[in-house]
Coordinates of C-alpha atoms in Angstrom, one line a residue:
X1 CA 88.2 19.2 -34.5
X2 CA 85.0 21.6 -35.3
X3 CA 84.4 19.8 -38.5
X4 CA 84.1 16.8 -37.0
X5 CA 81.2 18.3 -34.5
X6 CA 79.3 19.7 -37.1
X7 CA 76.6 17.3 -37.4
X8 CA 74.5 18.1 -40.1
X9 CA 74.3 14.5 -41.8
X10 CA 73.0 13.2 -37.6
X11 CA 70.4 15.6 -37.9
X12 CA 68.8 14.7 -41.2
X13 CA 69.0 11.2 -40.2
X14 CA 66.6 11.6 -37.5
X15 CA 64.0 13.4 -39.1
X16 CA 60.9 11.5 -40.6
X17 CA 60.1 10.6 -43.5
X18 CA 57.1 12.8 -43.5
X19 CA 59.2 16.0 -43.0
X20 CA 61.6 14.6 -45.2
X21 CA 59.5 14.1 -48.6
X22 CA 56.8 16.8 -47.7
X23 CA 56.6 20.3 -47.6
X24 CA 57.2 21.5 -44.0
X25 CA 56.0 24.8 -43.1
X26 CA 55.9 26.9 -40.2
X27 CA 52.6 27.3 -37.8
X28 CA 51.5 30.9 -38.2
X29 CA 50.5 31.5 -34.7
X30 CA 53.9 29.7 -32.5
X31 CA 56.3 29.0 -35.5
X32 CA 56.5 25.7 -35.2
X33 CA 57.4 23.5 -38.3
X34 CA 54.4 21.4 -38.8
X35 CA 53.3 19.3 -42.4
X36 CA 52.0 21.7 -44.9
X37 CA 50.2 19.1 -46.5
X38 CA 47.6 17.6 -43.9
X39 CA 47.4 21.1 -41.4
X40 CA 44.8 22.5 -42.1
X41 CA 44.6 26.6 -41.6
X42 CA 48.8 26.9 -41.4
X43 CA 48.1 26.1 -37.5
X44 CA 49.6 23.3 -35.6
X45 CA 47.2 21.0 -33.2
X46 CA 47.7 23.1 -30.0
X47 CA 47.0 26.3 -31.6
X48 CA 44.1 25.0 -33.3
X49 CA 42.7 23.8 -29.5
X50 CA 43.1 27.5 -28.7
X51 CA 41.9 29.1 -31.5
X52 CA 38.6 26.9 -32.3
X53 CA 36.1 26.3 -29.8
X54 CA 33.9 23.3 -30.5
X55 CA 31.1 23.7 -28.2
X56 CA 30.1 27.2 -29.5
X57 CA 26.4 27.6 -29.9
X58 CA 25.2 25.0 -26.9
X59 CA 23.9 26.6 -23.9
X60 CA 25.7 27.0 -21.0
X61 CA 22.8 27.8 -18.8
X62 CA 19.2 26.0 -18.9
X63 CA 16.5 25.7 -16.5
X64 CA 15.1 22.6 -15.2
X65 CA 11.3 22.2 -13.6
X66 CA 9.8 20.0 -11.0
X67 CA 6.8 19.7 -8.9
X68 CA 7.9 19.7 -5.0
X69 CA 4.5 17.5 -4.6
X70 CA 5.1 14.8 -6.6
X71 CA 8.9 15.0 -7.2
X72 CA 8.9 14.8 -10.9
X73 CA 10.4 16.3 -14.0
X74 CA 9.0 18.1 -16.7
X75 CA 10.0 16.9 -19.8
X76 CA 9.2 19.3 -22.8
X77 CA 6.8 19.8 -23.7
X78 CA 3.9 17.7 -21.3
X79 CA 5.6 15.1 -20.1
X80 CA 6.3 14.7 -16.8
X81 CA 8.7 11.7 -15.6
X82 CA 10.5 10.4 -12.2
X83 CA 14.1 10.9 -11.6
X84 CA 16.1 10.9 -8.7
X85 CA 18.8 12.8 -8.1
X86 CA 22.1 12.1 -10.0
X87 CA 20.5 9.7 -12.0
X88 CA 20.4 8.0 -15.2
X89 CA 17.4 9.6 -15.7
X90 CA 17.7 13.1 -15.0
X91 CA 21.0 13.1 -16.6
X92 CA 19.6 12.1 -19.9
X93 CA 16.8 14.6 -19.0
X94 CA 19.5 17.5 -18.6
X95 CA 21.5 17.0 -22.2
X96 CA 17.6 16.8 -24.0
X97 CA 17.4 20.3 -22.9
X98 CA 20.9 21.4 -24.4
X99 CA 20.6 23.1 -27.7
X100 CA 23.3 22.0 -30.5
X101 CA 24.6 18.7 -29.1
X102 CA 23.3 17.4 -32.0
X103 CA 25.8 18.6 -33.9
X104 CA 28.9 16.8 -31.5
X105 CA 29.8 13.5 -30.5
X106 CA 29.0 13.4 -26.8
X107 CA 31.8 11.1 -25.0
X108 CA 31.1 11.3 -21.6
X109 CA 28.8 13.3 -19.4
X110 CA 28.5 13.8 -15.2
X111 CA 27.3 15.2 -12.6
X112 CA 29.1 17.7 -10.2
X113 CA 28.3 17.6 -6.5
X114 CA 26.1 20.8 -5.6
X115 CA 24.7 21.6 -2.6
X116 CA 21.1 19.8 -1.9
X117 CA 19.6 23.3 -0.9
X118 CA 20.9 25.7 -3.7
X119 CA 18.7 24.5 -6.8
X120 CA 21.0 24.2 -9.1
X121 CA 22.3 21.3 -11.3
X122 CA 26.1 21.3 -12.9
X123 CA 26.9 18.6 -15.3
X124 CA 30.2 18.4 -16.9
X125 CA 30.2 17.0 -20.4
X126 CA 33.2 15.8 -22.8
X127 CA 32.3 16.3 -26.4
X128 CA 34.4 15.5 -29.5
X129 CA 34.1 17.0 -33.2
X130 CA 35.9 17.7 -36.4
X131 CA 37.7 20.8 -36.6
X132 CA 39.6 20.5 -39.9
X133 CA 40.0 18.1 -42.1
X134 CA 41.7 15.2 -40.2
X135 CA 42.1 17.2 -37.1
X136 CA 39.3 16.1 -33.9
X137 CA 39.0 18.5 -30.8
X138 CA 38.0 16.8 -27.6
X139 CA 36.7 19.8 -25.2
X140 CA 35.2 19.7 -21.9
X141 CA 32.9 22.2 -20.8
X142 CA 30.4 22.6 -17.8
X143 CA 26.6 23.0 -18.1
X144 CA 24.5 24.9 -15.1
X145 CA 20.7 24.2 -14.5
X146 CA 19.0 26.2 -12.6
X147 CA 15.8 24.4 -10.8
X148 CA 12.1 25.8 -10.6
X149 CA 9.1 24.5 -8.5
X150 CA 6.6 24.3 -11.1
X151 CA 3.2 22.5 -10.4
X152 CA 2.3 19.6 -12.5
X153 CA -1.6 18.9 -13.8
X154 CA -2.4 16.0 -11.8
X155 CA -1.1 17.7 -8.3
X156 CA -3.0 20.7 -9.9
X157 CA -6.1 18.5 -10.2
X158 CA -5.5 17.0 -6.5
X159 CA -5.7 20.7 -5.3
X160 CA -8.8 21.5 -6.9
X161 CA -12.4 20.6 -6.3
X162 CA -14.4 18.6 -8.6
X163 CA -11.8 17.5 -10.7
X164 CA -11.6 13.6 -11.0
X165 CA -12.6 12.0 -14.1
X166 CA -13.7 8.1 -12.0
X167 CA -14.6 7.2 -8.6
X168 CA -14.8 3.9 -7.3
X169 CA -17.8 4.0 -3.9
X170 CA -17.4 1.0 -2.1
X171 CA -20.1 0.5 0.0
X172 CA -20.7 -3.0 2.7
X173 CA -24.4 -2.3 5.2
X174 CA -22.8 -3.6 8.1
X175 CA -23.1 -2.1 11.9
X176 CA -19.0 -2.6 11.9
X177 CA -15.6 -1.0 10.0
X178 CA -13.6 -4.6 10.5
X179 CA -14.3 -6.0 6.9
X180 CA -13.1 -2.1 5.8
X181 CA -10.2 -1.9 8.2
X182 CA -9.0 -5.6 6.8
X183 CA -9.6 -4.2 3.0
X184 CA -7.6 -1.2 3.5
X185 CA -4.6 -3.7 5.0
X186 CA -5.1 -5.6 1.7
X187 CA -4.9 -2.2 -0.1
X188 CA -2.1 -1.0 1.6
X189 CA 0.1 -4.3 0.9
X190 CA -0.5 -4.2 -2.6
X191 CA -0.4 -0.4 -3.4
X192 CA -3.6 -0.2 -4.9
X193 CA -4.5 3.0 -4.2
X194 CA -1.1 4.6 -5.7
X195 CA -3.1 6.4 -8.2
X196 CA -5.9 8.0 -6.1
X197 CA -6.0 12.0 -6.0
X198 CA -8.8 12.0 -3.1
X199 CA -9.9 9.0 -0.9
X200 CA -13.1 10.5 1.3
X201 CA -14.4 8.3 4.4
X202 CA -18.6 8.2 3.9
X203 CA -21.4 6.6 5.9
X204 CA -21.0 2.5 4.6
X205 CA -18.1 2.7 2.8
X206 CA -14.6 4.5 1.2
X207 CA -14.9 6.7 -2.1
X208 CA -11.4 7.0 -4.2
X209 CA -11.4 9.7 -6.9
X210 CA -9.1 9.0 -9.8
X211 CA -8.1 11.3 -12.4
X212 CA -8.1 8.5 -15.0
X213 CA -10.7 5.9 -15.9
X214 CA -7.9 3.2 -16.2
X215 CA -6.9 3.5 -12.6
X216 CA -10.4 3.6 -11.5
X217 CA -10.9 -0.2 -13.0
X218 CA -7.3 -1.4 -11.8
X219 CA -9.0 -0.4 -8.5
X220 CA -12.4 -2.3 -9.3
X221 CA -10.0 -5.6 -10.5
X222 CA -8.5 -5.5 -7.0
X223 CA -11.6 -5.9 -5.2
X224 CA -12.9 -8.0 -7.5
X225 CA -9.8 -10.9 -6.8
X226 CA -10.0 -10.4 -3.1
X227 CA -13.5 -10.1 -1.8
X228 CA -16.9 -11.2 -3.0
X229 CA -18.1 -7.8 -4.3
X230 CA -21.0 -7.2 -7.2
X231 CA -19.6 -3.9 -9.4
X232 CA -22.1 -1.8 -11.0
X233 CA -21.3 1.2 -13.7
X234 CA -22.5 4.6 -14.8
X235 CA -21.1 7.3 -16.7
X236 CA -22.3 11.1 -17.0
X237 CA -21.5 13.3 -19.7
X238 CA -20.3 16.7 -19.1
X239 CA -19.6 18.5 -22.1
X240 CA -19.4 17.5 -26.4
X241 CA -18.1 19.7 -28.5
X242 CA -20.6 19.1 -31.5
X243 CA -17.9 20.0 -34.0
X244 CA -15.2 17.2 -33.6
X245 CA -18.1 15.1 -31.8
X246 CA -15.3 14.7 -28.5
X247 CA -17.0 14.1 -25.4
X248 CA -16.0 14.2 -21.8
X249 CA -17.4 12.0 -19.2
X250 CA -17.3 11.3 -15.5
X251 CA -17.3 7.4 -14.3
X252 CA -19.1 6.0 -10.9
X253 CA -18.3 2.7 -10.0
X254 CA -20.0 1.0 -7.5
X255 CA -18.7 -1.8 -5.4
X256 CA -20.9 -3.7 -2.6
X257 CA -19.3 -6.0 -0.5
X258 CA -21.5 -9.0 1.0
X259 CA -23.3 -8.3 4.4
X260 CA -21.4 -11.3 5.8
X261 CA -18.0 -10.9 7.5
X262 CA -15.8 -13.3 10.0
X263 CA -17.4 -14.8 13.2
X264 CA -21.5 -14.3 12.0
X265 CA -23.8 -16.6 12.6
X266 CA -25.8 -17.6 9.3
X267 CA -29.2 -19.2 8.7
X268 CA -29.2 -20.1 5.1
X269 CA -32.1 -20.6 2.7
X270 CA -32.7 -24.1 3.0
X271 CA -32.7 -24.9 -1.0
X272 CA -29.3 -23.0 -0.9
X273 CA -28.0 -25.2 1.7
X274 CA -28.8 -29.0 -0.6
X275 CA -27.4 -27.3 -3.4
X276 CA -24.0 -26.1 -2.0
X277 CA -23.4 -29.6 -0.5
X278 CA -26.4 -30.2 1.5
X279 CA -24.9 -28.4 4.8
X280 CA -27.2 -28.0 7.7
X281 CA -28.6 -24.4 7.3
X282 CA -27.4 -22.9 10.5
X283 CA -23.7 -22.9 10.0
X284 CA -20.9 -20.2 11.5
X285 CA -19.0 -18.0 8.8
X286 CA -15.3 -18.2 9.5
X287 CA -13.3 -16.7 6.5
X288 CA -14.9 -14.5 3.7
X289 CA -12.1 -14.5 0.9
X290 CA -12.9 -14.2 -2.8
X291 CA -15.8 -16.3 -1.4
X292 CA -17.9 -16.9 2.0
X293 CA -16.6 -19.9 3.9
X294 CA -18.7 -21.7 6.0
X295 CA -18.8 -24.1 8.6
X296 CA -21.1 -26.5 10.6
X297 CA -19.8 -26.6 14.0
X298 CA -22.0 -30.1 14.5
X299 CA -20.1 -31.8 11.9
X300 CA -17.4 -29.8 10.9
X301 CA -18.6 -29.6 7.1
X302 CA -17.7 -27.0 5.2
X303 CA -18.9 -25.3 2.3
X304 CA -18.2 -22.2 -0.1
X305 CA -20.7 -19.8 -1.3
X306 CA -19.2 -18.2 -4.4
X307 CA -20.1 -14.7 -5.6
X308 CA -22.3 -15.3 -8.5
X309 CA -24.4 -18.0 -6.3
X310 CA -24.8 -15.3 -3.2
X311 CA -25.7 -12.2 -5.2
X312 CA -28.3 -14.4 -7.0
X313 CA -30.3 -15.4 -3.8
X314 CA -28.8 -13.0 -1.4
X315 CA -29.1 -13.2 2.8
X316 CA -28.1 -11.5 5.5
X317 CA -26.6 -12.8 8.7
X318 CA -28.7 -14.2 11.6
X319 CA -26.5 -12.1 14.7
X320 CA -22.9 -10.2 14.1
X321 CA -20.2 -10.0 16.6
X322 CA -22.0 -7.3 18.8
X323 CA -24.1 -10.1 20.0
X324 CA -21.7 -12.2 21.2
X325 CA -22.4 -13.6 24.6
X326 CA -19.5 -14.8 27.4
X327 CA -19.6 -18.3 28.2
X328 CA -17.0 -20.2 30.2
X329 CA -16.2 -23.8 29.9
X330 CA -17.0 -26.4 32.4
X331 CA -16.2 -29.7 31.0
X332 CA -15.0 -30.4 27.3
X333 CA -14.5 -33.8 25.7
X334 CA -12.8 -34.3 22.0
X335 CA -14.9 -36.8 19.8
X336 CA -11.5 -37.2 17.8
X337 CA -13.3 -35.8 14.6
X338 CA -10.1 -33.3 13.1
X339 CA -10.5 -31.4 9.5
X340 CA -8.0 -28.8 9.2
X341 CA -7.4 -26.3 12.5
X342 CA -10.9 -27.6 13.7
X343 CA -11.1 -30.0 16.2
X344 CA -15.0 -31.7 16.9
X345 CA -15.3 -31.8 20.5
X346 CA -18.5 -31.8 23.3
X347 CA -18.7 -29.0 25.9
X348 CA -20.5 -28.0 28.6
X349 CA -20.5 -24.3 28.7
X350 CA -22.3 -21.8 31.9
X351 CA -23.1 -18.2 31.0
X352 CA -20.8 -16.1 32.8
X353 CA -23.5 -13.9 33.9
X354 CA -25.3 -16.7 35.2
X355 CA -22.1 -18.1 37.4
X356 CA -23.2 -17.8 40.9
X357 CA -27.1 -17.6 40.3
X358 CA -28.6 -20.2 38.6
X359 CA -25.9 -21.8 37.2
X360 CA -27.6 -23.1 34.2
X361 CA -25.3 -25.0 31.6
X362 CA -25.4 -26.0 28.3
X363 CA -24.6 -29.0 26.5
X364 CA -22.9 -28.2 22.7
X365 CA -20.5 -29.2 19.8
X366 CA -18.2 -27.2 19.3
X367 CA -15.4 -27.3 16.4
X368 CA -12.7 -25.2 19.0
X369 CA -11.7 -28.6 20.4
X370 CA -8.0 -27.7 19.8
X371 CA -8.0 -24.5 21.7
X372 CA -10.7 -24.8 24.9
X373 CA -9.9 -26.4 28.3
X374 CA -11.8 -26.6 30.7
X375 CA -12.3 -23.0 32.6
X376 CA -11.6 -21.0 29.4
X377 CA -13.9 -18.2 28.5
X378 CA -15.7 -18.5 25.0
X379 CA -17.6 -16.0 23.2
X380 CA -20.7 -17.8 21.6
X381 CA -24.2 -16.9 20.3
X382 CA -27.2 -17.7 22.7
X383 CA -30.0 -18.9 20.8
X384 CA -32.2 -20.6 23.2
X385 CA -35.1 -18.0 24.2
X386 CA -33.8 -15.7 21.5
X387 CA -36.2 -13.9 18.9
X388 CA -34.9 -13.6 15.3
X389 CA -36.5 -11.5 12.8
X390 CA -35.0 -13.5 9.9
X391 CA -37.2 -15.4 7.2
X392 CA -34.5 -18.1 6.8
X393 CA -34.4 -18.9 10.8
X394 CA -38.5 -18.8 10.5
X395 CA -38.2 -21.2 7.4
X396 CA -35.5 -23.3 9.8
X397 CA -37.9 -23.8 12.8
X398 CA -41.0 -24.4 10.8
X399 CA -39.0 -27.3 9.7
X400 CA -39.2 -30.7 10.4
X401 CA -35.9 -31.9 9.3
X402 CA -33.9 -28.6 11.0
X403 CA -35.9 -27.5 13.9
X404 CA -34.3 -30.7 16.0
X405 CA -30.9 -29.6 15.2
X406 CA -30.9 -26.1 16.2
X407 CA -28.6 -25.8 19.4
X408 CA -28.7 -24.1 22.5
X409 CA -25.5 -22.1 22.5
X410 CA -23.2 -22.1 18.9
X411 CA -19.6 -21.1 20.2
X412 CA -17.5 -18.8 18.2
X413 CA -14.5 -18.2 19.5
X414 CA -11.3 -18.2 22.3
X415 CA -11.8 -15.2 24.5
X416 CA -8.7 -13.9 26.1
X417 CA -8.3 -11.8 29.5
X418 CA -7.1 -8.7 28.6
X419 CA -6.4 -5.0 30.8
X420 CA -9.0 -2.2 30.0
X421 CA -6.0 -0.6 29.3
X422 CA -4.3 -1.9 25.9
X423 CA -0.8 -3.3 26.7
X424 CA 1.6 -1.9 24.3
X425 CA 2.1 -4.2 21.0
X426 CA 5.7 -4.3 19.5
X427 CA 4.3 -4.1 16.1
X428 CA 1.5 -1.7 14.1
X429 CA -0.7 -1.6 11.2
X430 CA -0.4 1.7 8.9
X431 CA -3.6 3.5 7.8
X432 CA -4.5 5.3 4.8
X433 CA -4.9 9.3 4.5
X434 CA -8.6 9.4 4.2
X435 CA -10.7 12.4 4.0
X436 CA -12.9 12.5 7.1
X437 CA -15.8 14.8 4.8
X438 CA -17.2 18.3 5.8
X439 CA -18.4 17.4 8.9
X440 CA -16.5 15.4 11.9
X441 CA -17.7 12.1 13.3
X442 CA -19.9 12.9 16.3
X443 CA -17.9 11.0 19.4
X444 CA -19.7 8.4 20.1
X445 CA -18.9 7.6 16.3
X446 CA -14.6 8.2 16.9
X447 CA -15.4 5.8 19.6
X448 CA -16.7 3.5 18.2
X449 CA -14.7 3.8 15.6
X450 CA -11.4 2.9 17.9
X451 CA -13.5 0.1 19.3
X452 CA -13.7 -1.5 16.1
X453 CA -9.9 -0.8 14.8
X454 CA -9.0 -2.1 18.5
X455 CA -11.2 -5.5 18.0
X456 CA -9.6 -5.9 14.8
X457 CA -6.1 -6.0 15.7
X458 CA -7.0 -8.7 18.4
X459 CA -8.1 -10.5 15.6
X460 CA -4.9 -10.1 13.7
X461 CA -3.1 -11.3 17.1
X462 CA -5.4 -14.4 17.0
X463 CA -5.5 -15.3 13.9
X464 CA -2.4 -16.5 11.7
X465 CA -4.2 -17.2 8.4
X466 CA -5.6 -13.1 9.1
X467 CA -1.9 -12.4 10.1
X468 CA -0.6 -13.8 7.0
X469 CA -2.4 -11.6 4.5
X470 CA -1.6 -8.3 6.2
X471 CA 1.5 -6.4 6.1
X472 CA 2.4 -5.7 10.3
X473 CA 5.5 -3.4 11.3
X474 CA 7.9 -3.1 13.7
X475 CA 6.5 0.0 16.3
X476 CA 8.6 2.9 16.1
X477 CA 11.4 3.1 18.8
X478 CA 10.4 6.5 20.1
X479 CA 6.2 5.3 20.9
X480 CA 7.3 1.4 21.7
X481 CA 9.6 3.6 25.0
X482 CA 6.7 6.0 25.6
X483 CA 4.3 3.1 26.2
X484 CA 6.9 1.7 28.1
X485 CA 7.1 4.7 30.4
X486 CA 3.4 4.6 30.6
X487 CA 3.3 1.2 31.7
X488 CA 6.2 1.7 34.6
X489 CA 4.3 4.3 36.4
X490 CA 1.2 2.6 36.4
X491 CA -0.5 1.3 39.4
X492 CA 0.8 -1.7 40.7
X493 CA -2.4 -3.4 41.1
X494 CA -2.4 -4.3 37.6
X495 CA 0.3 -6.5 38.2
X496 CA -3.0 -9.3 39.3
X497 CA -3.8 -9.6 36.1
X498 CA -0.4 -10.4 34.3
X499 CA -0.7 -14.2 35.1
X500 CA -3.7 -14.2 32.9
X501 CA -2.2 -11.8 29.9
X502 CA 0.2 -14.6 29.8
X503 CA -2.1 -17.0 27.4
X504 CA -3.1 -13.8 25.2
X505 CA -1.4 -14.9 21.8
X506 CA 1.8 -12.7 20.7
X507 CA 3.5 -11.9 17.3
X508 CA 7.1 -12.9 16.8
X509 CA 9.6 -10.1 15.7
X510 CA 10.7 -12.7 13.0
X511 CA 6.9 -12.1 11.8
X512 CA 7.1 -8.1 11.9
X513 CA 9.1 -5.7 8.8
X514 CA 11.3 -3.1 9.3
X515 CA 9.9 0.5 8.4
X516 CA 12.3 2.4 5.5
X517 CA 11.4 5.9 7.5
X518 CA 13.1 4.1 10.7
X519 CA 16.1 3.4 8.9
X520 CA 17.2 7.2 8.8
X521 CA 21.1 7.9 10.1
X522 CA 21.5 10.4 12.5
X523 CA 24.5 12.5 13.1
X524 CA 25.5 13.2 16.6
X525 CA 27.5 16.5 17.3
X526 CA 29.7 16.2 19.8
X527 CA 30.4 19.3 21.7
X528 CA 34.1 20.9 22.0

């Protein structure tokens, strides 16, 4: 009965054919019979992952640097690049920095969660490599980084005086900000100032300091395809090394927009006006885009003075905005003329001032048929008994073809009743960080100032085409329920003029974008 147990012959069978035709030997380390013929070392494959460590000589530890201005990485050994965190980017940053990885096959490589606060970076990394000879180790291992603020040279330059390489002046000799406030909307919208170190608020204009002449004429091309501007350059040298004949300059570019904005009245040279279409000189400017549009509110022609043609006879308007005078409409009769949003009508118009003394009115065209009813308030230029110092208007009276077309009163635009105190707006504009200069504005300037940021934003309110090139969002939550408060404990006699505020035009929500700094979660604690 024990011989047939023994089993010798069932063992044998089961072996393989490796163990069977080779020489089998024992592992020096565990005894276990492994093929003496392919191990390499007399150890078998677990020893050899205990004895041999394939990630000797790559760091452990390594130190990463970023600038807490900017945010960015320093890349050995200048470079400085944007990452965020637990990104591609930084991750491919992080194994650059590893000594002897070279020498591996990397197979996978990630991030482990640290807390935001502690400055450090651990990345856990899977590497495979030959051992012996037809033995591959696969080892994971964990790298630690430690992180250190370290300033970068362009936050080093925005820190420093005197230290920018271009500067773009943009200069406009007008008594108003509105054509500044409008081009630092269109700014705004289309990040064109991303690469300023210093913008500085000066009389007439914006200055932006650039570290880099590139960025300075990206700026200059910006104004150039939105506003009829004429650019002017200069360089100064400031130091040559006279043995590898490198010099260093600083760049001024200059930038002056036209003297004419939205709403001016404008008496044009007379040979000017035959040549751009033979308008009658005395026309109204209602949109200055990459050119000055124009309009005769007689007729309702229109014409375009381009950029090259103004800056080589260049004027000046005939009256601005500030001497706007308030009329209000008696009687106002369509002709049935139509071109665009203008509307050729016939009005009889009273000063407001005069309502209730003499009562003297005015007969006019006017090309706000579309919007005026009879008892609206217009704002319009009085030109009857009016003295102009202008050569064109001189040129335009001395006339004989012109001086019988000159009107009494030009109207301008829809004037809307509105509370000394501004009614809080569900949307807002945002402004640029400007550098207000040595000295502060005197106040009489900050008011005036508001006064002109306040006359703009009725525009926007007015105006869609104005609405449509601007970026408007959504007031903040917290200042939309302060005004709110405001306005409940306000006196109640205010409450005359709401039926009025009622025509004022509005902005829809749909109209309005939604700010990313609103769109922060909050946690709530909850108390025990």
């Amino acid at each position: 009965m024990s011989m047939d147990i023994d089993a010798p012959i069932a063992i044998a069978s089961i072996q393989p054919d490796s163990l069977k035709n080779g020489a089998t030997i024992l592992c020096c380390n565990c005894g276990a019979p492994i093929d003496g013929t392919s191990s390499a070392g007399a150890l078998c494959y677990d020893c050899v992952k205990l004895t041999v460590d394939i990630s000797e000589g790559i760091q452990r530890e390594a130190t990463l640097h970023i600038c807490r201005d900017c945010e960015r990485w320093l890349q050995p050994p200048a470079h400085w690049i944007t990452a965020a965190p637990e990104s591609r980017e930084l991750l491919a940053l992080c194994l650059r920095k590893l000594r002897g990885l070279a020498k591996v096959r990397i197979i996978d490589a990630s991030f482990i969660w640290t807390e935001p606060h502690s400055r450090r970076v651990k990345v856990k990394i899977t590497i495979q490599q030959e051992a012996f000879q037809g033995t591959i180790l696969q080892q994971t291992f964990e790298v630690e980084y430690v992180v250190n603020y370290h300033q970068c040279p362009d936050c080093a330059k925005s820190f420093t005086a005197n230290t920018w390489r271009a500067v773009v002046q943009v200069r406009q000799k007008v008594p108003h900000k509105r054509t500044f406030l409008y081009l630092e909307q269109l700014i705004l919208k289309h990040s064109a100032h991303k690469d300023t170190i210093n913008i500085k608020e000066v009389k007439d204009g914006l200055d932006f300091y650039y570290s880099q002449r590139n960025h300075a004429e990206k700026l200059m091309d910006f104004l150039t395809s939105v506003a009829p501007v004429k650019t002017k350059k200069s360089q100064e040298l400031i130091s040559m090394d006279i043995h590898t004949s490198t010099k260093s300059y600083k760049f001024s570019f200059s930038v002056e927009l036209v003297p004419i904005c939205k709403d001016d009245l404008v008496a044009l040279p007379i040979k000017l006006a035959k040549q751009i279409g033979n308008i009658t000189p005395l026309t109204l400017c209602y949109r200055v885009g990459t050119s000055i549009n124009l309009i005769d509110p007689n007729t309702l022609q229109t014409t375009d003075v381009s950029t090259p043609i103004y800056w080589r006879s260049p004027f000046t308007c005939l009256a601005d905005v500030q001497e706007l005078v308030e009329f209000v409409v008696m009687d106002i009769e369509p002709s049935g003329l139509k071109k665009g949003r203008f509307v050729l009508a016939e009005a009889t118009v009273v000063r407001a001032s005069d309502l209730g003394s003499n009562n003297t009115t005015y007969f006019t065209r006017t090309h706000l048929g579309a919007i005026l009813h009879p008892g609206d308030t217009v704002m319009g230029y009085h030109l009857t008994g009016t003295n102009f110092n202008n050569p064109q208007f001189e040129a335009l009276e001395e006339s004989n073809t012109y001086s019988s077309s000159i009107p009494d009163v030009m109207l301008v635009k829809k004037s809307y009743a509105r509370k000394k105190k501004t009614k809080s707006r569900n949307w807002r504009l945002k402004r640029m960080n400007k550098d207000e200069g040595e000295m502060l504005p005197k106040k009489q300037d900050q008011d005036k100032t508001e006064r002109d940021f306040e006359m703009f934003l009725r525009n926007v309110e007015e105006d869609s085409e104005l609405r449509n090139t601007v970026a408007l969002y959504k007031a903040q939550q917290a200042k939309r329920e302060k005004d709110k408060m405001e306005l409940d404990t306000a006196s109640v006699a205010e409450t005359e003029e709401t039926e009025d505020e009622e025509e004022v035009p509005k902005i829809n929500m749909e109209e309005l974008l939604d700010e990313f700094d609103e769109l922060n979660v909050e946690e709530t604690h909850q108390a025990p």
